[in-house]
Amino acid sequence: MSYFTIAGVQLYALQHGDNTDAMRHRIDLLMSRFPQVQMVLFSELVANGASTHHAQPMPSAMETLFCQLAQEYRIWLIPGSMFERVDDKVFNTLSVINPRGEVVTRYRKMFPFRPYEKGVEGGSEFVVFDVPNIGRFGVSICYDMWFPETTRTLAAMGAEVILHPTMTDTIDRDIELSIARTNAAINQCYFFDINGAGAMGNGRSIVVGPSGDVIHQAGIGEEIIPIEIDLNRVRRERESGLRGLGQPLKSFRDRQVDFSLYRSETGSTQFLDTLGPLVKPTRADIEEH
């Protein structure tokens, strides 16, 4: 089987507080209208808001609630992400829940939106998981996609679909739409970039096919986005080329160049070290210029 139906949910939610009732209601409505849906994906930090004060150890009661919903509707469920507390550290963590209500894996966001996302540690492990008889899926969160190495690594691990919850409420959303298309094209995979609405994002979620083609782009309000994908399309294009042309994954595999930068402990270079510290701009910085 190569067909699989994924529904992204662009939800209007509170920036600080418990949004699980709204998420439950949206799943109830979604599954009533579109019972063919096999996987549901929400946006980043939608469940418990964008404050690290709400961070909880995992497993948590909130995660258990989502496990119950996944089991009730027999769906794969990615309820966005939640802040996870581990001793004195906080991570931005995504749970992948299978139709039996089991957490099969968790992913910690590698690139917090620094310097604005304060007090959040970056994760260090890439995560892919298999949907039996369908294919391999990879996960990343928001700012992760600005670093092409993240999506390329997931593709090199065999991911055919990238599930990417985000919480973008800033003026760079148009750039992210381009990045989503680029990530899909250069890695020849489906890319589901699901944003929040209202206080939790400015919408415009996007679903992209393995040729970089826009399958759907949402508006700025609430929206349910059920999309049937065909994993054979990914496999065919990786075999014969994007639109019958470039085969970037094979070319990357067969490259002659050695990216020695990535072998250093910090990934830094003499030039990068001249860029100064990663801090917020201040008015004083502006006035100096």
Short mmCIF file of C-alpha atoms in Angstrom, two decimals:
data_model
loop_
_atom_site.label_atom_id
_atom_site.label_comp_id
_atom_site.label_asym_id
_atom_site.label_seq_id
_atom_site.Cartn_x
_atom_site.Cartn_y
_atom_site.Cartn_z
CA MET A 1 0.00 0.00 0.00
CA SER A 2 1.34 3.44 -0.87
CA TYR A 3 -1.62 5.75 -0.21
CA PHE A 4 -1.91 7.43 3.17
CA THR A 5 -4.09 10.31 4.41
CA ILE A 6 -2.64 12.96 6.71
CA ALA A 7 -4.62 15.87 8.15
CA GLY A 8 -2.83 18.99 9.28
CA VAL A 9 -4.77 21.11 11.78
CA GLN A 10 -4.23 24.86 11.78
CA LEU A 11 -5.84 25.78 15.09
CA TYR A 12 -6.62 29.11 16.73
CA ALA A 13 -5.33 28.69 20.27
CA LEU A 14 -4.27 30.58 23.38
CA GLN A 15 -0.59 31.46 23.66
CA HIS A 16 -0.56 30.74 27.39
CA GLY A 17 -2.74 27.98 28.77
CA ASP A 18 -4.32 24.60 28.16
CA ASN A 19 -5.64 24.18 24.61
CA THR A 20 -6.36 20.45 24.80
CA ASP A 21 -10.16 20.84 24.83
CA ALA A 22 -9.99 22.76 21.55
CA MET A 23 -7.67 20.11 20.09
CA ARG A 24 -10.00 17.30 21.19
CA HIS A 25 -12.98 19.08 19.65
CA ARG A 26 -11.08 19.58 16.41
CA ILE A 27 -10.13 15.89 16.24
CA ASP A 28 -13.76 14.90 16.93
CA LEU A 29 -14.95 17.12 14.10
CA LEU A 30 -12.18 16.05 11.76
CA MET A 31 -12.76 12.34 12.19
CA SER A 32 -16.52 12.76 11.86
CA ARG A 33 -16.16 14.59 8.54
CA PHE A 34 -13.13 12.75 7.17
CA PRO A 35 -13.05 9.21 8.63
CA GLN A 36 -10.44 8.17 6.06
CA VAL A 37 -7.76 10.20 7.87
CA GLN A 38 -4.96 8.02 9.23
CA MET A 39 -2.66 10.62 10.80
CA VAL A 40 -3.30 14.00 12.43
CA LEU A 41 -0.64 16.70 12.86
CA PHE A 42 -0.96 19.86 14.96
CA SER A 43 1.30 22.91 15.18
CA GLU A 44 4.19 23.62 17.53
CA LEU A 45 3.47 24.22 21.26
CA VAL A 46 -0.27 24.36 20.62
CA ALA A 47 -1.25 22.02 23.47
CA ASN A 48 0.08 23.95 26.43
CA GLY A 49 1.10 27.34 25.11
CA ALA A 50 4.41 29.01 24.42
CA SER A 51 5.65 29.57 27.97
CA THR A 52 8.33 27.36 29.48
CA HIS A 53 6.56 27.79 32.83
CA HIS A 54 4.16 25.07 31.63
CA ALA A 55 6.96 22.56 31.00
CA GLN A 56 6.26 19.06 32.36
CA PRO A 57 8.24 15.84 32.62
CA MET A 58 7.30 13.20 30.06
CA PRO A 59 5.30 11.02 30.05
CA SER A 60 2.72 13.50 31.30
CA ALA A 61 -1.03 13.56 31.88
CA MET A 62 -1.40 15.74 28.78
CA GLU A 63 0.51 13.25 26.63
CA THR A 64 -1.65 10.45 28.05
CA LEU A 65 -4.76 12.34 26.94
CA PHE A 66 -3.45 12.40 23.39
CA CYS A 67 -2.64 8.69 23.60
CA GLN A 68 -6.27 8.04 24.49
CA LEU A 69 -7.48 10.11 21.53
CA ALA A 70 -5.17 8.28 19.14
CA GLN A 71 -6.43 4.94 20.41
CA GLU A 72 -10.07 6.05 20.30
CA TYR A 73 -9.89 7.04 16.64
CA ARG A 74 -7.18 4.54 15.65
CA ILE A 75 -4.99 7.27 14.17
CA TRP A 76 -1.36 8.26 14.26
CA LEU A 77 -1.28 11.49 16.25
CA ILE A 78 1.42 14.15 16.45
CA PRO A 79 -0.08 16.75 18.84
CA GLY A 80 2.41 19.44 17.89
CA SER A 81 5.05 19.84 20.57
CA MET A 82 5.14 20.62 24.28
CA PHE A 83 7.78 21.96 26.61
CA GLU A 84 9.38 19.04 28.44
CA ARG A 85 11.20 19.44 31.75
CA VAL A 86 14.19 17.19 32.40
CA ASP A 87 15.74 18.05 35.78
CA ASP A 88 16.75 21.70 35.41
CA LYS A 89 16.51 21.74 31.60
CA VAL A 90 13.61 22.42 29.24
CA PHE A 91 13.24 20.95 25.75
CA ASN A 92 10.71 21.60 23.00
CA THR A 93 9.51 18.04 22.48
CA LEU A 94 7.25 16.32 19.97
CA SER A 95 5.52 12.98 20.67
CA VAL A 96 4.65 10.45 17.96
CA ILE A 97 1.67 8.33 19.02
CA ASN A 98 0.48 5.26 17.12
CA PRO A 99 -3.13 4.04 16.64
CA ARG A 100 -2.82 1.79 19.70
CA GLY A 101 -2.22 4.85 21.84
CA GLU A 102 1.48 4.16 22.34
CA VAL A 103 4.25 6.77 22.22
CA VAL A 104 6.61 5.23 19.67
CA THR A 105 9.20 8.01 19.84
CA ARG A 106 9.83 11.58 20.96
CA TYR A 107 11.84 14.28 19.22
CA ARG A 108 13.50 17.29 20.83
CA LYS A 109 13.81 20.41 18.68
CA MET A 110 17.45 20.84 17.68
CA PHE A 111 17.44 24.55 16.94
CA PRO A 112 15.50 26.70 19.42
CA PHE A 113 14.74 30.11 17.89
CA ARG A 114 17.65 31.83 19.59
CA PRO A 115 18.13 34.46 20.84
CA TYR A 116 14.35 34.87 21.17
CA GLU A 117 13.46 31.40 22.49
CA LYS A 118 15.12 31.66 25.88
CA GLY A 119 15.67 28.93 28.42
CA VAL A 120 15.22 26.07 25.96
CA GLU A 121 17.88 23.45 25.29
CA GLY A 122 18.49 22.01 21.83
CA GLY A 123 18.10 18.30 21.21
CA SER A 124 20.77 16.21 19.48
CA GLU A 125 19.04 13.14 18.04
CA PHE A 126 17.34 12.85 14.66
CA VAL A 127 14.07 10.92 14.67
CA VAL A 128 12.43 8.82 11.98
CA PHE A 129 9.71 6.22 12.44
CA ASP A 130 7.99 3.67 10.25
CA VAL A 131 4.27 3.38 9.59
CA PRO A 132 3.89 -0.35 8.85
CA ASN A 133 3.20 -1.18 5.20
CA ILE A 134 3.31 2.54 4.29
CA GLY A 135 6.74 4.11 4.64
CA ARG A 136 9.21 6.07 6.74
CA PHE A 137 8.45 9.46 8.29
CA GLY A 138 10.79 12.06 9.77
CA VAL A 139 10.02 14.86 12.22
CA SER A 140 11.44 18.32 12.84
CA ILE A 141 10.13 21.47 14.52
CA CYS A 142 9.88 25.06 13.28
CA TYR A 143 13.35 26.70 13.15
CA ASP A 144 14.95 23.31 12.44
CA MET A 145 14.01 23.62 8.78
CA TRP A 146 16.17 26.74 8.36
CA PHE A 147 19.17 24.41 8.62
CA PRO A 148 19.19 22.21 5.49
CA GLU A 149 21.38 19.63 7.19
CA THR A 150 18.42 18.61 9.39
CA THR A 151 16.06 17.66 6.57
CA ARG A 152 18.87 16.18 4.47
CA THR A 153 19.84 13.92 7.39
CA LEU A 154 16.25 12.71 7.77
CA ALA A 155 16.08 11.99 4.04
CA ALA A 156 19.41 10.14 4.21
CA MET A 157 17.87 8.05 7.01
CA GLY A 158 15.11 7.07 4.58
CA ALA A 159 12.35 9.54 5.46
CA GLU A 160 9.82 9.92 2.64
CA VAL A 161 7.57 12.37 4.50
CA ILE A 162 8.70 15.18 6.82
CA LEU A 163 6.21 16.21 9.51
CA HIS A 164 7.02 19.73 10.62
CA PRO A 165 4.91 21.58 13.22
CA THR A 166 5.73 25.27 13.53
CA MET A 167 4.62 28.33 15.47
CA THR A 168 5.48 31.29 13.29
CA ASP A 169 3.82 34.63 14.05
CA THR A 170 6.54 36.81 12.54
CA ILE A 171 7.08 38.58 9.21
CA ASP A 172 9.37 35.85 7.85
CA ARG A 173 6.55 33.39 7.15
CA ASP A 174 6.83 34.01 3.41
CA ILE A 175 10.47 32.91 3.55
CA GLU A 176 9.48 29.74 5.40
CA LEU A 177 7.06 28.86 2.62
CA SER A 178 9.98 28.96 0.20
CA ILE A 179 12.14 26.90 2.57
CA ALA A 180 9.42 24.26 2.86
CA ARG A 181 9.25 23.95 -0.93
CA THR A 182 13.02 23.82 -1.20
CA ASN A 183 13.37 21.16 1.49
CA ALA A 184 10.80 19.01 -0.28
CA ALA A 185 12.44 19.40 -3.69
CA ILE A 186 16.10 18.90 -2.76
CA ASN A 187 15.24 15.88 -0.61
CA GLN A 188 12.50 14.54 -2.92
CA CYS A 189 9.97 14.05 -0.14
CA TYR A 190 6.58 15.28 1.06
CA PHE A 191 6.83 18.18 3.51
CA PHE A 192 3.96 19.02 5.89
CA ASP A 193 4.61 22.41 7.51
CA ILE A 194 1.68 23.06 9.87
CA ASN A 195 1.46 26.45 11.58
CA GLY A 196 -0.89 27.78 14.26
CA ALA A 197 -3.41 30.60 13.93
CA GLY A 198 -4.17 33.68 16.01
CA ALA A 199 -1.79 34.09 18.95
CA MET A 200 -0.08 30.78 18.08
CA GLY A 201 0.92 31.68 14.53
CA ASN A 202 -0.03 33.60 11.41
CA GLY A 203 -1.27 30.54 9.56
CA ARG A 204 -0.40 29.80 5.93
CA SER A 205 0.40 26.15 6.63
CA ILE A 206 1.78 24.45 3.54
CA VAL A 207 1.88 20.90 2.20
CA VAL A 208 4.48 20.29 -0.51
CA GLY A 209 5.04 17.34 -2.85
CA PRO A 210 8.39 15.73 -3.71
CA SER A 211 8.84 17.95 -6.77
CA GLY A 212 8.53 21.09 -4.66
CA ASP A 213 4.95 21.52 -5.86
CA VAL A 214 2.44 23.18 -3.53
CA ILE A 215 -0.35 20.70 -2.82
CA HIS A 216 -2.12 23.11 -0.49
CA GLN A 217 -1.43 26.41 1.21
CA ALA A 218 -3.80 27.50 3.96
CA GLY A 219 -5.09 30.97 4.75
CA ILE A 220 -4.59 32.71 8.09
CA GLY A 221 -7.61 31.35 9.98
CA GLU A 222 -8.50 27.94 11.36
CA GLU A 223 -8.32 25.15 8.81
CA ILE A 224 -8.39 21.38 8.57
CA ILE A 225 -6.12 20.06 5.83
CA PRO A 226 -6.73 16.40 4.92
CA ILE A 227 -4.33 15.31 2.17
CA GLU A 228 -3.96 11.86 0.60
CA ILE A 229 -0.35 11.24 -0.36
CA ASP A 230 1.17 8.52 -2.53
CA LEU A 231 4.50 7.22 -1.26
CA ASN A 232 5.15 5.58 -4.62
CA ARG A 233 5.49 9.07 -6.04
CA VAL A 234 8.44 9.71 -3.72
CA ARG A 235 10.04 6.39 -4.65
CA ARG A 236 9.54 6.93 -8.38
CA GLU A 237 10.94 10.47 -8.33
CA ARG A 238 13.93 9.39 -6.26
CA GLU A 239 14.56 6.69 -8.84
CA SER A 240 13.95 8.64 -12.06
CA GLY A 241 14.45 12.25 -10.99
CA LEU A 242 12.43 15.29 -10.00
CA ARG A 243 10.06 15.78 -12.93
CA GLY A 244 12.25 13.28 -14.73
CA LEU A 245 15.26 15.56 -14.30
CA GLY A 246 17.58 16.04 -11.30
CA GLN A 247 18.31 13.23 -8.84
CA PRO A 248 19.70 15.23 -5.90
CA LEU A 249 19.76 12.42 -3.33
CA LYS A 250 21.74 10.12 -5.63
CA SER A 251 24.07 12.96 -6.54
CA PHE A 252 24.62 13.74 -2.86
CA ARG A 253 25.38 10.05 -2.22
CA ASP A 254 27.86 9.89 -5.11
CA ARG A 255 29.58 13.23 -4.37
CA GLN A 256 33.33 13.70 -4.60
CA VAL A 257 33.48 16.62 -2.17
CA ASP A 258 34.15 16.08 1.52
CA PHE A 259 32.30 18.56 3.74
CA SER A 260 35.11 18.84 6.28
CA LEU A 261 33.33 21.68 8.14
CA TYR A 262 30.89 19.18 9.64
CA ARG A 263 33.66 17.10 11.16
CA SER A 264 34.68 19.88 13.56
CA GLU A 265 33.31 19.78 17.08
CA THR A 266 31.47 23.09 16.77
CA GLY A 267 30.80 23.27 13.03
CA SER A 268 32.43 26.69 13.14
CA THR A 269 35.01 28.36 10.88
CA GLN A 270 37.28 31.37 11.16
CA PHE A 271 34.72 33.45 9.27
CA LEU A 272 31.72 32.30 11.33
CA ASP A 273 33.61 33.18 14.50
CA THR A 274 33.75 36.83 13.36
CA LEU A 275 29.95 37.17 13.45
CA GLY A 276 29.77 37.92 17.16
CA PRO A 277 27.54 36.44 19.88
CA LEU A 278 24.03 35.14 19.33
CA VAL A 279 22.07 37.86 21.16
CA LYS A 280 19.04 40.06 20.57
CA PRO A 281 19.68 43.40 18.87
CA THR A 282 19.24 46.39 21.18
CA ARG A 283 18.37 50.02 20.53
CA ALA A 284 21.98 50.89 21.35
CA ASP A 285 23.15 48.60 18.55
CA ILE A 286 20.85 50.42 16.12
CA GLU A 287 21.92 53.87 17.24
CA GLU A 288 25.59 52.94 16.79
CA HIS A 289 24.88 52.37 13.11
#
